[in-house]
């Protein structure tokens, strides 16, 4: 298992390098630059050239990237030329919001999705049709539109939940939970639909295998057959889907944070892009990439737990 972890981490190093390089080059090629953002609309060519020289923007791109990479390897993501704040501090201050959204959404979607999928496979009938309808609805509804509907109904008309903002759990556990309900529901509908559909299909295929009939013929309880044997055998594709959903959530969080005015990494990335704040854009891109690497590593470890044969591959 440790060999698997080390191998996956070593494989992630080139990925981080490629992502950071592409992000730097694509950002540099977009119209505008940091100097124009700082100076505003009225500036002289001399002042513009002087500021570009002070910021090092007149140097070759490879030299600028090399300086950033040298600092990033030491754990220094630089200073934002727009705000003057340390990039790492900005990311850390906003990471709690994004992680709360992603973790809570994934946990709830997994619980409800797997439960619905198992019940649909075992009982069928109305529950099976409900899962089909939920899947179609979850695929069709854009999460940002659904988020606006939730705000209109539960925050504006019913006034049951806050429409915007985020309360850290360290400040108030109840306030933290209330601030997450609407954005988590907006993100979770699609995830629940996908997980439920995958779980049901996997369970139906597993329950039709010969070993399940043998277990039942030998007197194994239905609970043991369903949860100990069938669900474990059907779990690997479900885990794969959950891993992909978590990665997609990191993209969906950007829109949801904007709808609910939550101070997360998505909002930080959007603001930095509008201001052409290269160090912040680089820092957020690398942070999201690290999250994706960790999610994939967790998926691989779960594979090993579910199927010991994977540990030796």
Coordinates of C-alpha atoms in Angstrom, one line a residue:
X1 CA 0.0 0.0 0.0
X2 CA 2.8 2.4 0.8
X3 CA 4.4 1.7 -2.6
X4 CA 1.1 2.7 -4.2
X5 CA 1.0 6.0 -2.3
X6 CA 4.6 6.9 -3.1
X7 CA 4.1 6.0 -6.7
X8 CA 1.0 8.1 -7.1
X9 CA 2.6 11.1 -5.3
X10 CA 5.7 10.9 -7.6
X11 CA 3.4 10.7 -10.6
X12 CA 1.7 13.9 -9.5
X13 CA 4.9 16.0 -9.6
X14 CA 5.0 16.3 -13.4
X15 CA 1.3 17.0 -13.3
X16 CA 1.8 20.0 -11.0
X17 CA 4.6 21.3 -13.2
X18 CA 2.5 21.1 -16.4
X19 CA -0.6 22.7 -14.8
X20 CA 1.5 25.6 -13.3
X21 CA 3.3 26.2 -16.6
X22 CA 0.1 26.1 -18.7
X23 CA -1.6 28.4 -16.2
X24 CA 1.3 30.9 -16.3
X25 CA 1.5 30.9 -20.1
X26 CA -2.2 31.2 -20.7
X27 CA -2.6 34.0 -18.2
X28 CA 0.3 35.9 -19.8
X29 CA -1.3 35.5 -23.2
X30 CA -4.7 37.0 -22.1
X31 CA -5.3 40.7 -22.9
X32 CA -4.1 43.2 -20.3
X33 CA -1.6 42.8 -17.5
X34 CA -1.1 43.6 -13.8
X35 CA 0.5 47.0 -14.5
X36 CA -2.6 48.2 -16.3
X37 CA -4.8 46.9 -13.5
X38 CA -2.8 48.8 -10.9
X39 CA -2.6 52.1 -12.9
X40 CA -6.2 52.1 -14.0
X41 CA -7.4 54.0 -17.1
X42 CA -5.2 57.1 -16.9
X43 CA -1.5 56.5 -17.1
X44 CA 1.5 57.7 -19.1
X45 CA 3.6 55.3 -21.2
X46 CA 6.6 56.2 -19.1
X47 CA 4.8 55.3 -15.9
X48 CA 3.5 52.1 -17.4
X49 CA 6.9 51.0 -18.6
X50 CA 8.4 51.8 -15.2
X51 CA 5.8 49.8 -13.3
X52 CA 6.2 46.9 -15.6
X53 CA 10.0 47.0 -14.9
X54 CA 9.4 47.1 -11.2
X55 CA 7.1 44.1 -11.3
X56 CA 9.4 42.2 -13.6
X57 CA 6.8 42.0 -16.4
X58 CA 9.3 43.1 -19.0
X59 CA 11.4 40.0 -18.5
X60 CA 11.1 36.9 -20.6
X61 CA 8.2 34.6 -19.6
X62 CA 10.5 31.7 -18.9
X63 CA 12.5 33.8 -16.5
X64 CA 9.3 35.0 -14.7
X65 CA 8.0 31.4 -14.5
X66 CA 11.4 30.2 -13.2
X67 CA 11.3 32.7 -10.4
X68 CA 7.8 31.7 -9.4
X69 CA 8.7 28.0 -9.6
X70 CA 11.8 28.5 -7.4
X71 CA 9.7 30.1 -4.7
X72 CA 6.9 27.5 -5.1
X73 CA 9.3 24.6 -4.5
X74 CA 10.2 26.2 -1.2
X75 CA 6.5 26.7 -0.3
X76 CA 6.5 30.4 -1.2
X77 CA 3.7 31.2 -3.6
X78 CA 4.6 34.9 -3.8
X79 CA 3.0 38.2 -3.0
X80 CA -0.1 39.5 -4.8
X81 CA 1.0 42.7 -6.6
X82 CA -2.7 43.9 -6.5
X83 CA -3.4 43.5 -2.8
X84 CA 0.1 43.2 -1.4
X85 CA -0.9 40.1 0.6
X86 CA 0.8 36.8 0.8
X87 CA -0.8 34.4 -1.7
X88 CA -0.5 31.4 0.7
X89 CA -2.3 33.3 3.4
X90 CA -5.1 34.3 1.1
X91 CA -5.5 30.7 0.0
X92 CA -5.5 29.3 3.5
X93 CA -8.0 31.9 4.7
X94 CA -10.5 30.8 1.9
X95 CA -9.8 27.1 1.8
X96 CA -12.1 26.3 4.7
X97 CA -15.2 27.5 2.7
X98 CA -14.4 25.5 -0.4
X99 CA -13.4 22.4 1.6
X100 CA -16.6 22.6 3.6
X101 CA -18.7 22.8 0.5
X102 CA -16.9 19.9 -1.2
X103 CA -16.7 17.6 1.8
X104 CA -20.2 18.1 3.1
X105 CA -21.7 17.8 -0.4
X106 CA -19.7 14.6 -1.2
X107 CA -20.6 13.0 2.2
X108 CA -24.4 13.7 1.8
X109 CA -24.5 12.8 -1.8
X110 CA -22.7 9.5 -1.1
X111 CA -25.0 8.5 1.8
X112 CA -28.3 9.4 0.0
X113 CA -27.1 8.2 -3.4
X114 CA -25.9 4.8 -2.2
X115 CA -29.0 4.4 0.0
X116 CA -31.4 5.2 -2.9
X117 CA -29.4 3.0 -5.3
X118 CA -29.5 0.0 -2.9
X119 CA -33.2 0.4 -2.1
X120 CA -34.0 0.7 -5.8
X121 CA -32.0 -2.4 -6.7
X122 CA -33.5 -4.5 -3.9
X123 CA -37.1 -3.3 -4.0
X124 CA -37.5 -1.9 -7.5
X125 CA -41.0 -0.6 -8.3
X126 CA -41.8 2.9 -7.4
X127 CA -38.3 3.5 -5.9
X128 CA -36.7 2.4 -9.1
X129 CA -38.8 4.8 -11.1
X130 CA -38.0 7.6 -8.6
X131 CA -34.3 7.0 -9.1
X132 CA -34.8 7.2 -12.9
X133 CA -36.7 10.5 -12.6
X134 CA -34.1 11.8 -10.1
X135 CA -31.3 10.9 -12.5
X136 CA -32.9 12.7 -15.4
X137 CA -33.6 15.7 -13.2
X138 CA -30.2 15.8 -11.7
X139 CA -28.5 15.7 -15.2
X140 CA -30.8 18.3 -16.6
X141 CA -30.8 21.0 -13.9
X142 CA -27.9 23.4 -14.0
X143 CA -26.7 23.8 -10.4
X144 CA -26.4 27.6 -10.6
X145 CA -30.0 27.9 -11.8
X146 CA -31.2 25.5 -9.1
X147 CA -29.2 27.6 -6.5
X148 CA -31.0 30.8 -7.6
X149 CA -34.4 29.0 -7.2
X150 CA -33.4 27.8 -3.7
X151 CA -32.4 31.4 -2.7
X152 CA -35.7 32.8 -4.1
X153 CA -37.8 30.2 -2.2
X154 CA -36.1 29.6 1.1
X155 CA -34.2 32.9 1.6
X156 CA -36.4 35.5 0.0
X157 CA -39.9 34.3 0.3
X158 CA -39.8 31.9 3.3
X159 CA -36.9 33.6 5.0
X160 CA -35.8 30.3 6.6
X161 CA -32.1 30.3 5.6
X162 CA -29.5 32.9 4.7
X163 CA -29.2 33.9 1.1
X164 CA -25.5 34.7 1.1
X165 CA -22.4 34.5 3.2
X166 CA -20.5 31.9 5.1
X167 CA -20.0 31.4 8.8
X168 CA -16.8 29.5 9.9
X169 CA -17.5 26.5 12.1
X170 CA -15.0 27.9 14.6
X171 CA -17.3 30.9 15.0
X172 CA -20.7 29.1 15.2
X173 CA -21.4 25.4 14.4
X174 CA -25.1 26.1 13.9
X175 CA -24.4 29.2 11.7
X176 CA -21.9 27.2 9.7
X177 CA -24.5 24.5 9.1
X178 CA -27.2 27.1 8.1
X179 CA -24.9 28.8 5.7
X180 CA -24.1 25.6 3.9
X181 CA -27.6 24.1 3.5
X182 CA -28.6 25.9 0.3
X183 CA -25.3 25.7 -1.5
X184 CA -24.8 22.1 -0.6
X185 CA -28.3 21.1 -1.8
X186 CA -27.7 23.0 -5.0
X187 CA -24.5 21.0 -5.6
X188 CA -25.7 17.7 -4.2
X189 CA -28.8 17.1 -6.5
X190 CA -26.7 16.1 -9.5
X191 CA -24.3 14.1 -7.4
X192 CA -27.0 12.1 -5.7
X193 CA -28.6 11.3 -9.0
X194 CA -25.4 10.0 -10.5
X195 CA -24.4 8.0 -7.5
X196 CA -27.9 6.5 -7.1
X197 CA -28.0 5.5 -10.8
X198 CA -24.5 3.9 -10.7
X199 CA -25.2 2.1 -7.4
X200 CA -28.5 0.7 -8.7
X201 CA -27.0 -0.6 -11.9
X202 CA -24.0 -2.1 -10.1
X203 CA -26.2 -3.8 -7.5
X204 CA -28.6 -5.2 -10.1
X205 CA -25.7 -6.7 -12.0
X206 CA -24.1 -8.1 -8.8
X207 CA -27.4 -9.5 -7.4
X208 CA -27.9 -11.5 -10.6
X209 CA -24.6 -13.4 -10.2
X210 CA -24.4 -17.1 -9.3
X211 CA -22.5 -16.5 -5.9
X212 CA -25.5 -14.5 -4.7
X213 CA -27.9 -17.3 -5.4
X214 CA -25.5 -19.7 -3.6
X215 CA -25.3 -17.4 -0.6
X216 CA -29.1 -17.3 -0.3
X217 CA -29.4 -21.1 -0.9
X218 CA -26.9 -21.6 2.0
X219 CA -29.1 -19.6 4.4
X220 CA -27.2 -16.3 4.4
X221 CA -29.4 -13.4 5.7
X222 CA -30.6 -10.9 3.1
X223 CA -28.8 -8.1 5.0
X224 CA -25.5 -9.9 4.7
X225 CA -26.1 -10.7 1.1
X226 CA -27.0 -7.1 0.1
X227 CA -24.5 -5.1 2.2
X228 CA -21.6 -7.4 2.9
X229 CA -21.3 -9.1 -0.4
X230 CA -23.3 -7.4 -3.2
X231 CA -22.6 -3.8 -2.2
X232 CA -18.9 -4.5 -1.7
X233 CA -18.6 -6.1 -5.2
X234 CA -20.6 -3.2 -6.8
X235 CA -18.7 -0.5 -4.9
X236 CA -15.6 0.0 -7.2
X237 CA -17.5 1.7 -10.1
X238 CA -19.4 3.7 -7.5
X239 CA -16.1 4.9 -5.9
X240 CA -14.9 5.8 -9.4
X241 CA -18.0 7.9 -10.0
X242 CA -17.7 9.6 -6.6
X243 CA -14.0 10.5 -7.3
X244 CA -15.0 12.1 -10.6
X245 CA -17.9 13.9 -9.0
X246 CA -15.6 15.4 -6.4
X247 CA -13.3 16.7 -9.1
X248 CA -16.3 18.2 -10.9
X249 CA -17.4 19.7 -7.6
X250 CA -14.3 21.8 -7.5
X251 CA -15.4 23.4 -10.8
X252 CA -19.0 23.8 -9.7
X253 CA -18.0 25.4 -6.5
X254 CA -16.8 28.4 -8.4
X255 CA -20.3 29.2 -9.6
X256 CA -22.0 28.3 -6.3
X257 CA -19.7 30.5 -4.3
X258 CA -20.5 33.4 -6.7
X259 CA -24.3 32.8 -6.3
X260 CA -24.1 32.7 -2.5
X261 CA -21.3 35.3 -2.1
X262 CA -19.2 32.8 -0.2
X263 CA -15.5 33.7 0.3
X264 CA -13.9 30.6 -1.2
X265 CA -11.2 29.7 -3.6
X266 CA -13.5 29.9 -6.5
X267 CA -14.2 33.6 -5.8
X268 CA -10.6 34.2 -5.2
X269 CA -9.7 32.7 -8.6
X270 CA -12.4 34.8 -10.4
X271 CA -11.2 38.1 -8.8
X272 CA -7.6 37.3 -9.5
X273 CA -8.4 36.5 -13.2
X274 CA -10.3 39.8 -13.6
X275 CA -7.4 41.7 -12.1
X276 CA -4.7 39.7 -13.9
X277 CA -3.2 38.8 -10.6
X278 CA -0.8 36.1 -11.8
X279 CA 0.6 34.9 -8.4
X280 CA -2.9 34.3 -7.0
X281 CA -4.1 32.6 -10.2
X282 CA -1.0 30.3 -10.0
X283 CA -1.5 29.6 -6.4
X284 CA -5.2 28.7 -6.8
X285 CA -4.5 26.5 -9.8
X286 CA -1.8 24.6 -8.0
X287 CA -4.1 24.2 -4.9
X288 CA -6.9 22.8 -7.0
X289 CA -4.5 20.4 -8.7
X290 CA -3.2 19.2 -5.3
X291 CA -6.8 18.6 -4.3
X292 CA -7.4 16.5 -7.4
X293 CA -4.3 14.5 -6.8
X294 CA -5.4 13.8 -3.2
X295 CA -8.9 12.8 -4.3
X296 CA -7.4 10.3 -6.9
X297 CA -5.1 8.9 -4.2
X298 CA -8.0 8.4 -1.9
X299 CA -9.9 6.6 -4.6
X300 CA -6.9 4.3 -5.2
X301 CA -6.6 3.5 -1.5
X302 CA -10.4 2.7 -1.4
X303 CA -9.9 0.4 -4.4
X304 CA -7.2 -1.4 -2.4
X305 CA -9.5 -1.7 0.6
X306 CA -12.4 -3.1 -1.5
X307 CA -10.3 -5.4 -3.6
X308 CA -7.0 -6.6 -2.2
X309 CA -5.8 -7.6 -5.7
X310 CA -5.5 -3.8 -6.5
X311 CA -2.8 -3.4 -3.8
X312 CA -0.3 -5.4 -5.7
X313 CA -1.0 -3.7 -9.1

